[in-house]
Short mmCIF file of C-alpha atoms and ligand atoms in Angstrom, two decimals:
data_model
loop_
_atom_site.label_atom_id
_atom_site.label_comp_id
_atom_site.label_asym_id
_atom_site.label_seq_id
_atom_site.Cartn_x
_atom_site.Cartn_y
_atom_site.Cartn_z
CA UNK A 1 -9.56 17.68 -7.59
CA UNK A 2 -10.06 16.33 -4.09
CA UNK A 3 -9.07 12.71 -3.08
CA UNK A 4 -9.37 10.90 -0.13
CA UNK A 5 -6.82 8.76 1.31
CA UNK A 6 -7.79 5.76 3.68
CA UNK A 7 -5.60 3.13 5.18
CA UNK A 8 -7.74 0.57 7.30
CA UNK A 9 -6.41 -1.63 9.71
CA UNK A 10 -7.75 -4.35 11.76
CA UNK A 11 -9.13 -1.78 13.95
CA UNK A 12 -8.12 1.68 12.63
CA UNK A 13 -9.22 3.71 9.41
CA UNK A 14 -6.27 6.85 9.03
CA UNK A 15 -7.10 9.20 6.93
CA UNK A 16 -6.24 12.25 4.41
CA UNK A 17 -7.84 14.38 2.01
CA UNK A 18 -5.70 16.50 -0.81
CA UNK A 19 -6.06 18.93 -3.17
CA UNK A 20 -4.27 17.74 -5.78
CA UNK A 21 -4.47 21.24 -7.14
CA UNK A 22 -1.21 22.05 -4.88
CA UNK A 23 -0.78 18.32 -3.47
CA UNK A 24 -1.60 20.54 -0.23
CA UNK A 25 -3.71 18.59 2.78
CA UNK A 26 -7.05 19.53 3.96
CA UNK A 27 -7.62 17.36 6.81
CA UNK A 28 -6.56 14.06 8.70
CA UNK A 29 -7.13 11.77 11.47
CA UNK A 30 -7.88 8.49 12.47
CA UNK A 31 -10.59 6.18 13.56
CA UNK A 32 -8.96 4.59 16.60
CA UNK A 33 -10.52 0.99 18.54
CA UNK A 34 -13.07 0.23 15.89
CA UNK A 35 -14.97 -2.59 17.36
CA UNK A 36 -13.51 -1.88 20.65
CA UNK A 37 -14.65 -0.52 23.62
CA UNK A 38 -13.78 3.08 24.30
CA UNK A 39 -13.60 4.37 20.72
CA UNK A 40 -12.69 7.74 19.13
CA UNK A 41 -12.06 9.70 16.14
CA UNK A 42 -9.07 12.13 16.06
CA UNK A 43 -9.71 14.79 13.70
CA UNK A 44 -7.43 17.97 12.31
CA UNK A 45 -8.53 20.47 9.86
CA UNK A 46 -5.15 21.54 8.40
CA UNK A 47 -5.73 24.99 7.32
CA UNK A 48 -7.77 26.39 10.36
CA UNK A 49 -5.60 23.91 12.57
CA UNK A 50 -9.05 23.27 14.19
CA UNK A 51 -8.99 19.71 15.81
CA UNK A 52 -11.19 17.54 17.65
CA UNK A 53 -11.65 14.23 19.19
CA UNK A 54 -14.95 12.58 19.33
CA UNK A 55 -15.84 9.55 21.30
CA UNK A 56 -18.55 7.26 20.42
CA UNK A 57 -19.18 3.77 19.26
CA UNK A 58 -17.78 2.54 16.20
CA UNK A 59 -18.81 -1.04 16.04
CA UNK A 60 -17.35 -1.54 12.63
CA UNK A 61 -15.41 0.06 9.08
CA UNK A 62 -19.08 0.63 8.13
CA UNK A 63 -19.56 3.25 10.84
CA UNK A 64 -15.89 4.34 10.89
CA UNK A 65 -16.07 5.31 7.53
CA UNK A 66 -19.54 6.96 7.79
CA UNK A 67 -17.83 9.08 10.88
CA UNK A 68 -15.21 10.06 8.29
CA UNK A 69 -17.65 11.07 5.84
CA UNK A 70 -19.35 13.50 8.44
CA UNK A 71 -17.03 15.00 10.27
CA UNK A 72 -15.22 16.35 6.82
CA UNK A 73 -18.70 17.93 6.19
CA UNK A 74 -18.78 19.37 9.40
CA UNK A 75 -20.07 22.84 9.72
CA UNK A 76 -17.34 23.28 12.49
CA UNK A 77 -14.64 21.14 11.91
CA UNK A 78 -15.16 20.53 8.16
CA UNK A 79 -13.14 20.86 4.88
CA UNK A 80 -16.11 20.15 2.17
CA UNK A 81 -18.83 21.60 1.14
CA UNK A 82 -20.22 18.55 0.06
CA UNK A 83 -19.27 15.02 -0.01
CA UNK A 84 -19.62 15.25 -3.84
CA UNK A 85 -16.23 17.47 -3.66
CA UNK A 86 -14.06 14.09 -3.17
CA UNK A 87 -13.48 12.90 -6.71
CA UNK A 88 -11.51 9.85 -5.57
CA UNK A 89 -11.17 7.94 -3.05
CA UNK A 90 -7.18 6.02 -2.90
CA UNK A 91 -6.64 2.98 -0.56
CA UNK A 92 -3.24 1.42 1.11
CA UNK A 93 -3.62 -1.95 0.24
CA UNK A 94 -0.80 -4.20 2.13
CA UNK A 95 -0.87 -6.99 -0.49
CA UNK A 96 -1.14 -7.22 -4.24
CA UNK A 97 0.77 -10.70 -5.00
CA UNK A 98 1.94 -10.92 -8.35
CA UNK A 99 -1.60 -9.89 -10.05
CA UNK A 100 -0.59 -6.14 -9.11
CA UNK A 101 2.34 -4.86 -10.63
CA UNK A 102 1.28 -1.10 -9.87
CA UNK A 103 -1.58 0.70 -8.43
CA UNK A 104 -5.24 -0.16 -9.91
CA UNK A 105 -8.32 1.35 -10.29
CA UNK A 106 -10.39 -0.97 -8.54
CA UNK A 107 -13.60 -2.88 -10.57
CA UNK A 108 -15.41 -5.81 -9.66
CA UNK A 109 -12.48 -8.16 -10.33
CA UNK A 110 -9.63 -6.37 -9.12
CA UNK A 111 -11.55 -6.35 -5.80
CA UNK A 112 -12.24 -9.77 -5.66
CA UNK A 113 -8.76 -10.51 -6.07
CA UNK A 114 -7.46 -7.81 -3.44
CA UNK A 115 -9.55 -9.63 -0.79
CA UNK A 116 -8.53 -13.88 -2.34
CA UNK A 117 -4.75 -12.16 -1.70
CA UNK A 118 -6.18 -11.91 1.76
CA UNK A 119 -4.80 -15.45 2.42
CA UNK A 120 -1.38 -14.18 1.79
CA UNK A 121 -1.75 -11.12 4.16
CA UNK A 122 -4.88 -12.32 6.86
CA UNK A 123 -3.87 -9.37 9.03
CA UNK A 124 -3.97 -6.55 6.50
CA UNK A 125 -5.86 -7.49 2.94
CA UNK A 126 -9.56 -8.30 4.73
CA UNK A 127 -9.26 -4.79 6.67
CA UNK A 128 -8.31 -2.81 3.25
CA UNK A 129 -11.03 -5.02 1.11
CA UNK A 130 -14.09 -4.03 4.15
CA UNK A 131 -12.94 -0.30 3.24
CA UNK A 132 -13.17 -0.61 -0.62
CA UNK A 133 -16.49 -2.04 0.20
CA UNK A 134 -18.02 0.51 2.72
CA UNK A 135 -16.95 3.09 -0.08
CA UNK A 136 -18.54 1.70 -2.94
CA UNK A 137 -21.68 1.44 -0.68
CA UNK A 138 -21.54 5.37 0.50
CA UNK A 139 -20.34 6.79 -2.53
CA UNK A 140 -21.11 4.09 -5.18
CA UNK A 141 -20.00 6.63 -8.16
CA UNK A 142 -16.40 8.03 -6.94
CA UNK A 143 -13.94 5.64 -8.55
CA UNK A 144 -11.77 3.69 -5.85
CA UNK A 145 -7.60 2.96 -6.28
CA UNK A 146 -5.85 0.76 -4.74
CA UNK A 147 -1.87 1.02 -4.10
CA UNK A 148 0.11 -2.11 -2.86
CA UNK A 149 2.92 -1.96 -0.70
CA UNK A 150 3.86 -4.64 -2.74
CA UNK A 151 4.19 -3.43 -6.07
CA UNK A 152 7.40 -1.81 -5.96
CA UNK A 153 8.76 -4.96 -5.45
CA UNK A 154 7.82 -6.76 -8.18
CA UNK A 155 10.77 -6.09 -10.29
CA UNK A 156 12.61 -8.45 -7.88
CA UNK A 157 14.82 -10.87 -10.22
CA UNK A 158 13.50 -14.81 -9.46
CA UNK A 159 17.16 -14.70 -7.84
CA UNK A 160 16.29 -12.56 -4.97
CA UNK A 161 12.21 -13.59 -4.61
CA UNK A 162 12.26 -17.63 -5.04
CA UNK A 163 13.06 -19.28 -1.64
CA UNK A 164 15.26 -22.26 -1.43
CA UNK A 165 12.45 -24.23 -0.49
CA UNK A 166 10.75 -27.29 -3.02
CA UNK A 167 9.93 -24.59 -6.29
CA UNK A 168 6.14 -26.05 -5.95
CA UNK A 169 5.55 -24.00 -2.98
CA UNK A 170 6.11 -20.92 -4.61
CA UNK A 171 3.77 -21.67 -7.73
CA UNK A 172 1.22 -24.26 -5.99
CA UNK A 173 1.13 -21.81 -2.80
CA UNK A 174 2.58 -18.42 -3.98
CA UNK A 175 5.53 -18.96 -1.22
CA UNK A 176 7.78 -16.48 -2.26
CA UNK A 177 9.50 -12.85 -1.26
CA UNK A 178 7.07 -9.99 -1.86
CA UNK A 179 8.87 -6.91 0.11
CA UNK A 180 6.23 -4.32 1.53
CA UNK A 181 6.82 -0.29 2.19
CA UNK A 182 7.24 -0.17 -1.38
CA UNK A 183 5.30 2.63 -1.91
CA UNK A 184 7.91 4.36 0.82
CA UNK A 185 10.50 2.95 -0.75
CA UNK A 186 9.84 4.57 -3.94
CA UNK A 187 9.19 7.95 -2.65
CA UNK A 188 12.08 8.50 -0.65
CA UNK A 189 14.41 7.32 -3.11
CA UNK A 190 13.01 9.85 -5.80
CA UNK A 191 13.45 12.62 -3.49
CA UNK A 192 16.84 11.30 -3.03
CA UNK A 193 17.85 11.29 -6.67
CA UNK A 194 16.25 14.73 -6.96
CA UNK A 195 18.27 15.80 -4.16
CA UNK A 196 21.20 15.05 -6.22
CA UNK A 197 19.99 16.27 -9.20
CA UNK A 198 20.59 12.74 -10.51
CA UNK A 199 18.11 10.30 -12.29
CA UNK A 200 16.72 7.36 -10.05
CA UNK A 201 17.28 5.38 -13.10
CA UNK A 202 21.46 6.49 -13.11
CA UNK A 203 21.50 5.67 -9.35
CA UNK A 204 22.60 2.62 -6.93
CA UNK A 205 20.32 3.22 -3.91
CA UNK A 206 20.05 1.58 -0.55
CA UNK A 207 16.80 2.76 1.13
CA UNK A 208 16.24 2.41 4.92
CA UNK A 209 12.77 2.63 5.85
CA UNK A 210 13.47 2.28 10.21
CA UNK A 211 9.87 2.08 11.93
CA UNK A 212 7.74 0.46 13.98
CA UNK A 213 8.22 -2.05 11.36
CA UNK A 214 11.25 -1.47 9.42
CA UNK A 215 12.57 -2.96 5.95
CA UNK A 216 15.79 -2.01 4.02
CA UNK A 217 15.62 -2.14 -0.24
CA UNK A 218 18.12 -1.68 -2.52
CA UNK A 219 17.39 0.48 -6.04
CA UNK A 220 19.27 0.08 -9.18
CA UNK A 221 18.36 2.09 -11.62
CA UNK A 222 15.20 3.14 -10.46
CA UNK A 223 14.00 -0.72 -10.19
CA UNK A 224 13.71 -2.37 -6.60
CA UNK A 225 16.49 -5.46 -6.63
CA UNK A 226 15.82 -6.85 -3.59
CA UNK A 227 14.66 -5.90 0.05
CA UNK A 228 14.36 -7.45 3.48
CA UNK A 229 10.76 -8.08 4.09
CA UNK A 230 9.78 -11.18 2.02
CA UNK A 231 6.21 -13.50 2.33
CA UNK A 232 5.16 -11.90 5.24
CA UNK A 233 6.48 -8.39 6.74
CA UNK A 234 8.42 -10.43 9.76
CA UNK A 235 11.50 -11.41 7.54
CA UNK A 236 14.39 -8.73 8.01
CA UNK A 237 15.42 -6.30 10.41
CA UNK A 238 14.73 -6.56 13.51
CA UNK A 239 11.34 -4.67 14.05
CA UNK A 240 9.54 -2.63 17.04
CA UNK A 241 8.02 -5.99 17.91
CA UNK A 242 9.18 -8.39 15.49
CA UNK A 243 11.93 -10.05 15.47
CA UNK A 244 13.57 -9.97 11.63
CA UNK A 245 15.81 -12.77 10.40
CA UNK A 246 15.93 -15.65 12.21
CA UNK A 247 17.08 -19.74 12.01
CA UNK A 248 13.53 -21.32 10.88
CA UNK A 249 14.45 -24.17 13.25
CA UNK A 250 13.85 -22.12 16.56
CA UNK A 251 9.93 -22.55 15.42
CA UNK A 252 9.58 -26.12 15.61
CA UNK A 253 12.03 -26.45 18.78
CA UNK A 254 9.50 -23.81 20.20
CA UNK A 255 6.27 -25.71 19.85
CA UNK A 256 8.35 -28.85 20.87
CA UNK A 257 9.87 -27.54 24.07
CA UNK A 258 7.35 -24.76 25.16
CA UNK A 259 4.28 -26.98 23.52
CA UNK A 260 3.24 -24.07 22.02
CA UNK A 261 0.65 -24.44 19.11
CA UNK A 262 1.64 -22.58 15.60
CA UNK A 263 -0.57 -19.57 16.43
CA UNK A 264 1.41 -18.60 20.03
CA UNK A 265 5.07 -19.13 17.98
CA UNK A 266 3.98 -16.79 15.26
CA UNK A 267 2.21 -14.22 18.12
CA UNK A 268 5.38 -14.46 19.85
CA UNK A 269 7.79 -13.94 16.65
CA UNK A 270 5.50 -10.97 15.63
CA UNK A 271 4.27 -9.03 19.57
CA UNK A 272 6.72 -9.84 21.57
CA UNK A 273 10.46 -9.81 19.95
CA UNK A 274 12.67 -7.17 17.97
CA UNK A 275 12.95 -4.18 20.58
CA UNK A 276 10.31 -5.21 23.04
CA UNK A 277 11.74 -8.68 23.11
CA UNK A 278 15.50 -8.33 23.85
CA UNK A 279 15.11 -5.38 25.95
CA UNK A 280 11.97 -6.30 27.82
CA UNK A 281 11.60 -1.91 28.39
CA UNK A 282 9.96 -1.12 25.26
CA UNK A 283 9.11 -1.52 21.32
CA UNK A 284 9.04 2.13 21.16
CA UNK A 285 13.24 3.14 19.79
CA UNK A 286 13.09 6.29 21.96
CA UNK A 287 12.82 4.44 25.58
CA UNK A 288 14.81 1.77 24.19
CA UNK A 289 17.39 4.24 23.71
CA UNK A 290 16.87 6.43 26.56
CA UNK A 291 17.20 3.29 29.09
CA UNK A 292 20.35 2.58 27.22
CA UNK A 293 21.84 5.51 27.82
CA UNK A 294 20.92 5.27 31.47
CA UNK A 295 23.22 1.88 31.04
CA UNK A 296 20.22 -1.21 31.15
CA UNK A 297 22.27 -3.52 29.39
CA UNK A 298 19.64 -5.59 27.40
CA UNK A 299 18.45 -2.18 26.03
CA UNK A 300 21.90 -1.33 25.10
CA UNK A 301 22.08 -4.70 22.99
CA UNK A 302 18.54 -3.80 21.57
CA UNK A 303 19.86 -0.99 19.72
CA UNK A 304 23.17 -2.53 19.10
CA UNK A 305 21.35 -5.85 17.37
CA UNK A 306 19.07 -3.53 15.38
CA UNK A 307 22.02 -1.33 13.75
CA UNK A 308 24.41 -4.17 13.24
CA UNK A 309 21.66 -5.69 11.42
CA UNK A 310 20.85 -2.75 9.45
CA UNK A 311 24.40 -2.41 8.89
CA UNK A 312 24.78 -6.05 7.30
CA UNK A 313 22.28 -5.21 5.17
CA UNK A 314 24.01 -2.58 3.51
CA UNK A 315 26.95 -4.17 2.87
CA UNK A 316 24.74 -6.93 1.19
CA UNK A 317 23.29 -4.51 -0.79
CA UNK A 318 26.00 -2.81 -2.04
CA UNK A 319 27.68 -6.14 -2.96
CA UNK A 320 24.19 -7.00 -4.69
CA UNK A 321 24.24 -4.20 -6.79
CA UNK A 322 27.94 -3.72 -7.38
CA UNK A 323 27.80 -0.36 -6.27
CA UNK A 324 26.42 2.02 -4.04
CA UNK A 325 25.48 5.89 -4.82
CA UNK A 326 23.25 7.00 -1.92
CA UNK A 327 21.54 5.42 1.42
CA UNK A 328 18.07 6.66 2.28
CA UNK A 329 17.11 6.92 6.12
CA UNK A 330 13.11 7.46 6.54
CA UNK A 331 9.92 6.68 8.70
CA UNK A 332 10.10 6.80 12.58
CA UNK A 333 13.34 5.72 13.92
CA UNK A 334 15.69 6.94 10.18
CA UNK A 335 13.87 10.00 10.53
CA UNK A 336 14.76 10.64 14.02
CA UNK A 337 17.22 8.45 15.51
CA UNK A 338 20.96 9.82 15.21
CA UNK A 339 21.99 7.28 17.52
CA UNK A 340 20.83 4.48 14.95
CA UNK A 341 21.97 6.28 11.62
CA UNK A 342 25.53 6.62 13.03
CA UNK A 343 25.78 3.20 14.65
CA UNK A 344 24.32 2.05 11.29
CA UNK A 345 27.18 3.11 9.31
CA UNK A 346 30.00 3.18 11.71
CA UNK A 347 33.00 1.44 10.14
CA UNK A 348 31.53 2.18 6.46
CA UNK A 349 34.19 4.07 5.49
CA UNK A 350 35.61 0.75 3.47
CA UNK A 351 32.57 1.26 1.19
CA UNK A 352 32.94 5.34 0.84
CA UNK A 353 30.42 6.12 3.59
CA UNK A 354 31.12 8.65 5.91
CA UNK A 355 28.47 10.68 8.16
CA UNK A 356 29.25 13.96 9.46
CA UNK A 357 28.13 14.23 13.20
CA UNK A 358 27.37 17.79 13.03
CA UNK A 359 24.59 16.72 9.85
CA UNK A 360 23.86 13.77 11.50
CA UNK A 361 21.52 15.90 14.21
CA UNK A 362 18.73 17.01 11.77
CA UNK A 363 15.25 15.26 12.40
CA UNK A 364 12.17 14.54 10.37
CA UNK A 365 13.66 17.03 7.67
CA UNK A 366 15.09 16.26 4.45
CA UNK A 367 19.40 16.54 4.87
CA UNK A 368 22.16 15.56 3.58
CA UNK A 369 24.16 13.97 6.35
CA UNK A 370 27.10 12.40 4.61
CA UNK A 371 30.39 14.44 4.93
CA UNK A 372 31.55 16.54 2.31
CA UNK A 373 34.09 14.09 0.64
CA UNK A 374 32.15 10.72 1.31
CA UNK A 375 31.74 9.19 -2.22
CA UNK A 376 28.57 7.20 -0.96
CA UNK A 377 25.53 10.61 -0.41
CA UNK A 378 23.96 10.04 2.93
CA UNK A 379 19.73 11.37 3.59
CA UNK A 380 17.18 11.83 5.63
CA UNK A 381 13.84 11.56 3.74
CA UNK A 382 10.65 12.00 5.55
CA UNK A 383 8.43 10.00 3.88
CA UNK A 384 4.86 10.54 2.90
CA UNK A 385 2.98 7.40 1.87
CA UNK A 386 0.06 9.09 1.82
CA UNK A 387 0.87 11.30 -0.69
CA UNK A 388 2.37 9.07 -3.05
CA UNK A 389 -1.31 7.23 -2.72
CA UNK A 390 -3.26 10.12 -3.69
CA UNK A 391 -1.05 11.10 -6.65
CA UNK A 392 -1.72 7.31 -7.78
CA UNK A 393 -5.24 7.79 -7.74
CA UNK A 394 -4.86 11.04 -9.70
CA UNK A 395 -2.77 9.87 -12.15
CA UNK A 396 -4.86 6.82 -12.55
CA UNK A 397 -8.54 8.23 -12.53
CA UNK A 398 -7.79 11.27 -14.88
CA UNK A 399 -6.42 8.81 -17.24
CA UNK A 400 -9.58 7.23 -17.27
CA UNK A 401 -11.72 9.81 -17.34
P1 AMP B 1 6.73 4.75 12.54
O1 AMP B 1 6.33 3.29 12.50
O2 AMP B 1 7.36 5.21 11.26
O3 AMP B 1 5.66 5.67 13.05
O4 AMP B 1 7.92 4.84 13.62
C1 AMP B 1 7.73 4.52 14.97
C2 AMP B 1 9.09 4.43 15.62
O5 AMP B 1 9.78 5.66 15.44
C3 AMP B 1 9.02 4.17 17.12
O6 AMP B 1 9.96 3.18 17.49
C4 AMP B 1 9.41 5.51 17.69
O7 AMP B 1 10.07 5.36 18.90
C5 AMP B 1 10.38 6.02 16.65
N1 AMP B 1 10.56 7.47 16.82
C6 AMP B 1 9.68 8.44 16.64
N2 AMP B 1 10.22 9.62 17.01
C7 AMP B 1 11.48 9.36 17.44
C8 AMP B 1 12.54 10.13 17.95
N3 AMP B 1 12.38 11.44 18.11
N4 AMP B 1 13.71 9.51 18.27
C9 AMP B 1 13.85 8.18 18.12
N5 AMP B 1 12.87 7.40 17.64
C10 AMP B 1 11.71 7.97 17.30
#
């Protein structure tokens, strides 16, 4: 069975397509500057390794998705015979609010409700709704899933998801923590357990997922307790761009001594902080890091703000859960960064966490990294959202079928 994977963004469409014969990928690439001018699809045929970039105007998802649709049919470039070969088609959707618990085949009504939870997530939910829709109008009779980066999260006790605000925000308004990267979350952690040959379910599990944007869960017994992201994916760690925890007063003392309107504060709290904001070099880790080394100082505390933070974290997580078995580094920066996984969990050793420096040097592989005789189990976990999306649609649509 063939499935395609999509992720649409405000003005990017990524995709995938599987065999979910051998989970093994055909093809991928991206719609890039979809309504913008000088746009392009990036395309890769994974077994032939053929790729090809082709620039022309995509004025909308409508046209992005039909470019999708053609180039996998491509007599040169593509990986179907037919369009009739994709059986499925799975979507990324950022939000699923407390109506989805787990991943969905989407009907009338579940997609009505994926694009009303677009007032919870105006960035993301209005991008991934226009792709369900473009889908059901090209290929009206391949069933469409969604999976939420929310629904990991779900199992959150009230304690760690109700915010000490007046309760009737959370049910008049749905003001509450939500967490996102759960679908990351989930994955690495599973490859973590197996790594162990351990249950999830027998496990304490802190899982770092360190990218662009970044977010930090902790696991017990297989169930997400808590994690860092909460109504909106700016509470946390400090992020590529965004800046992560911080005193809720500095908004209103913003618009009152910058007179900045609510729209600039939140453009500034989400473009222009984390990384890119205390080091003024970069939201990209590796220049961050490379102009620390080369001594900048406000790149130096960059990185040092991010790991401490990460750090605190951990130790909040462990105390949550009474225990700690394993930490999971993944995405971008955990994959890659042994600067940031050893500043990270420098000084652990209270808690049973020790890295070996030697381990520590593997990238975008999994490893073990914690020393032999460290009682807390140390990973890296590449993770592969994608994959975890089209194994949700299979489950889901050959159950229905
Ligand atoms: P992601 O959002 O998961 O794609 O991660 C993006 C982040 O990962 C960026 O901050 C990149 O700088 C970082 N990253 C990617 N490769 C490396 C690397 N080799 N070393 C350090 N950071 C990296």
């Amino acid at each position: 069975m063939k499935i395609l994977v999509l992720n649409c963004g405000s003005s990017s469409i990524k995709y995938q397509v599987f065999d979910m014969r051998d989970e093994s990928v055909l093809a991928k690439g991206v719609v890039e500057r979809i309504g913008i001018e000088g746009s392009f699809l990036d395309h890769k045929a994974e077994i032939s390794g053929e790729k090809t970039k082709i620039e022309e105007d995509v004025p909308d998802h409508n046209t992005g998705v039909e470019k999708v649709i053609d180039i996998l049919q491509d007599e040169e470039y593509g990986v179907l015979d037919s369009i009739d070969d994709i059986k499925a088609v799975g979507h990324r959707v950022a939000h699923g609010g407390e109506a989805f618990p787990k991943a969905t085949i989407v009907g009338d009504e579940e997609f009505k409700e994926i694009k009303d939870l677009s007032r919870l997530a105006p960035l993301h939910n209005p991008h991934n709704a226009a792709g369900i829709k473009v889908v059901r109008e090209l290929l009206p009779r391949v069933p469409q899933v969604a999976v939420f980066d929310t629904s990991f999260h779900q199992s959150m006790p009230e304690k760690a998801f109700v915010y000490p605000l007046p309760y009737e925000f959370y049910k008049e308004l749905g003001i509450r923590r939500y967490g996102f990267h759960g679908t990351s979350h989930k994955y690495v952690a599973q490859l973590a357990a197996r790594e162990m040959g351990r249950k999830m379910e027998d496990l304490k599990i802190i899982t770092a997922h360190l990218g662009n944007g970044a977010s930090i869960t902790a696991i017990d017994q297989g169930k997400s307790v808590d994690t860092s992201m909460g109504f909106t994916p700016l509470e946390g760690l400090v992020m590529g761009t965004r800046c992560g925890d911080i005193d809720p007063a500095i908004v209103p003392f913003l618009q009152k001594n910058k007179g900045w309107d609510a729209e600039r504060v939140e453009n500034v709290l989400n473009k222009e902080s984390g990384l890119l904001g205390i080091s003024g070099v970069s939201n990209d880790s590796r220049d961050v890091e490379e102009a620390a080394e080369e001594g900048n100082h406000r790149a130096k505390i960059a990185v040092e703000i991010f790991c401490y933070r990460v750090k605190k974290y951990i130790g909040a997580y462990a105390a949550a859960m009474g225990g700690l078995d394993a930490i999971v580094f993944t995405a971008g920066i955990g994959e890659n960064s042994d600067i940031v996984r050893k500043q990270a969990l420098e000084g652990m050793e209270f808690l049973g966490i020790q890295v070996d420096p030697e381990k520590n040097k593997a990238r975008r592989k999994l490893a073990e990294i914690s020393s032999q005789d460290s009682k807390v189990k140390v990973f890296i976990v590449p993770t592969n959202e994608e994959l975890v999306i089209a194994r949700d649609t299979h489950e889901l649509v050959n159950g229905s079928s």
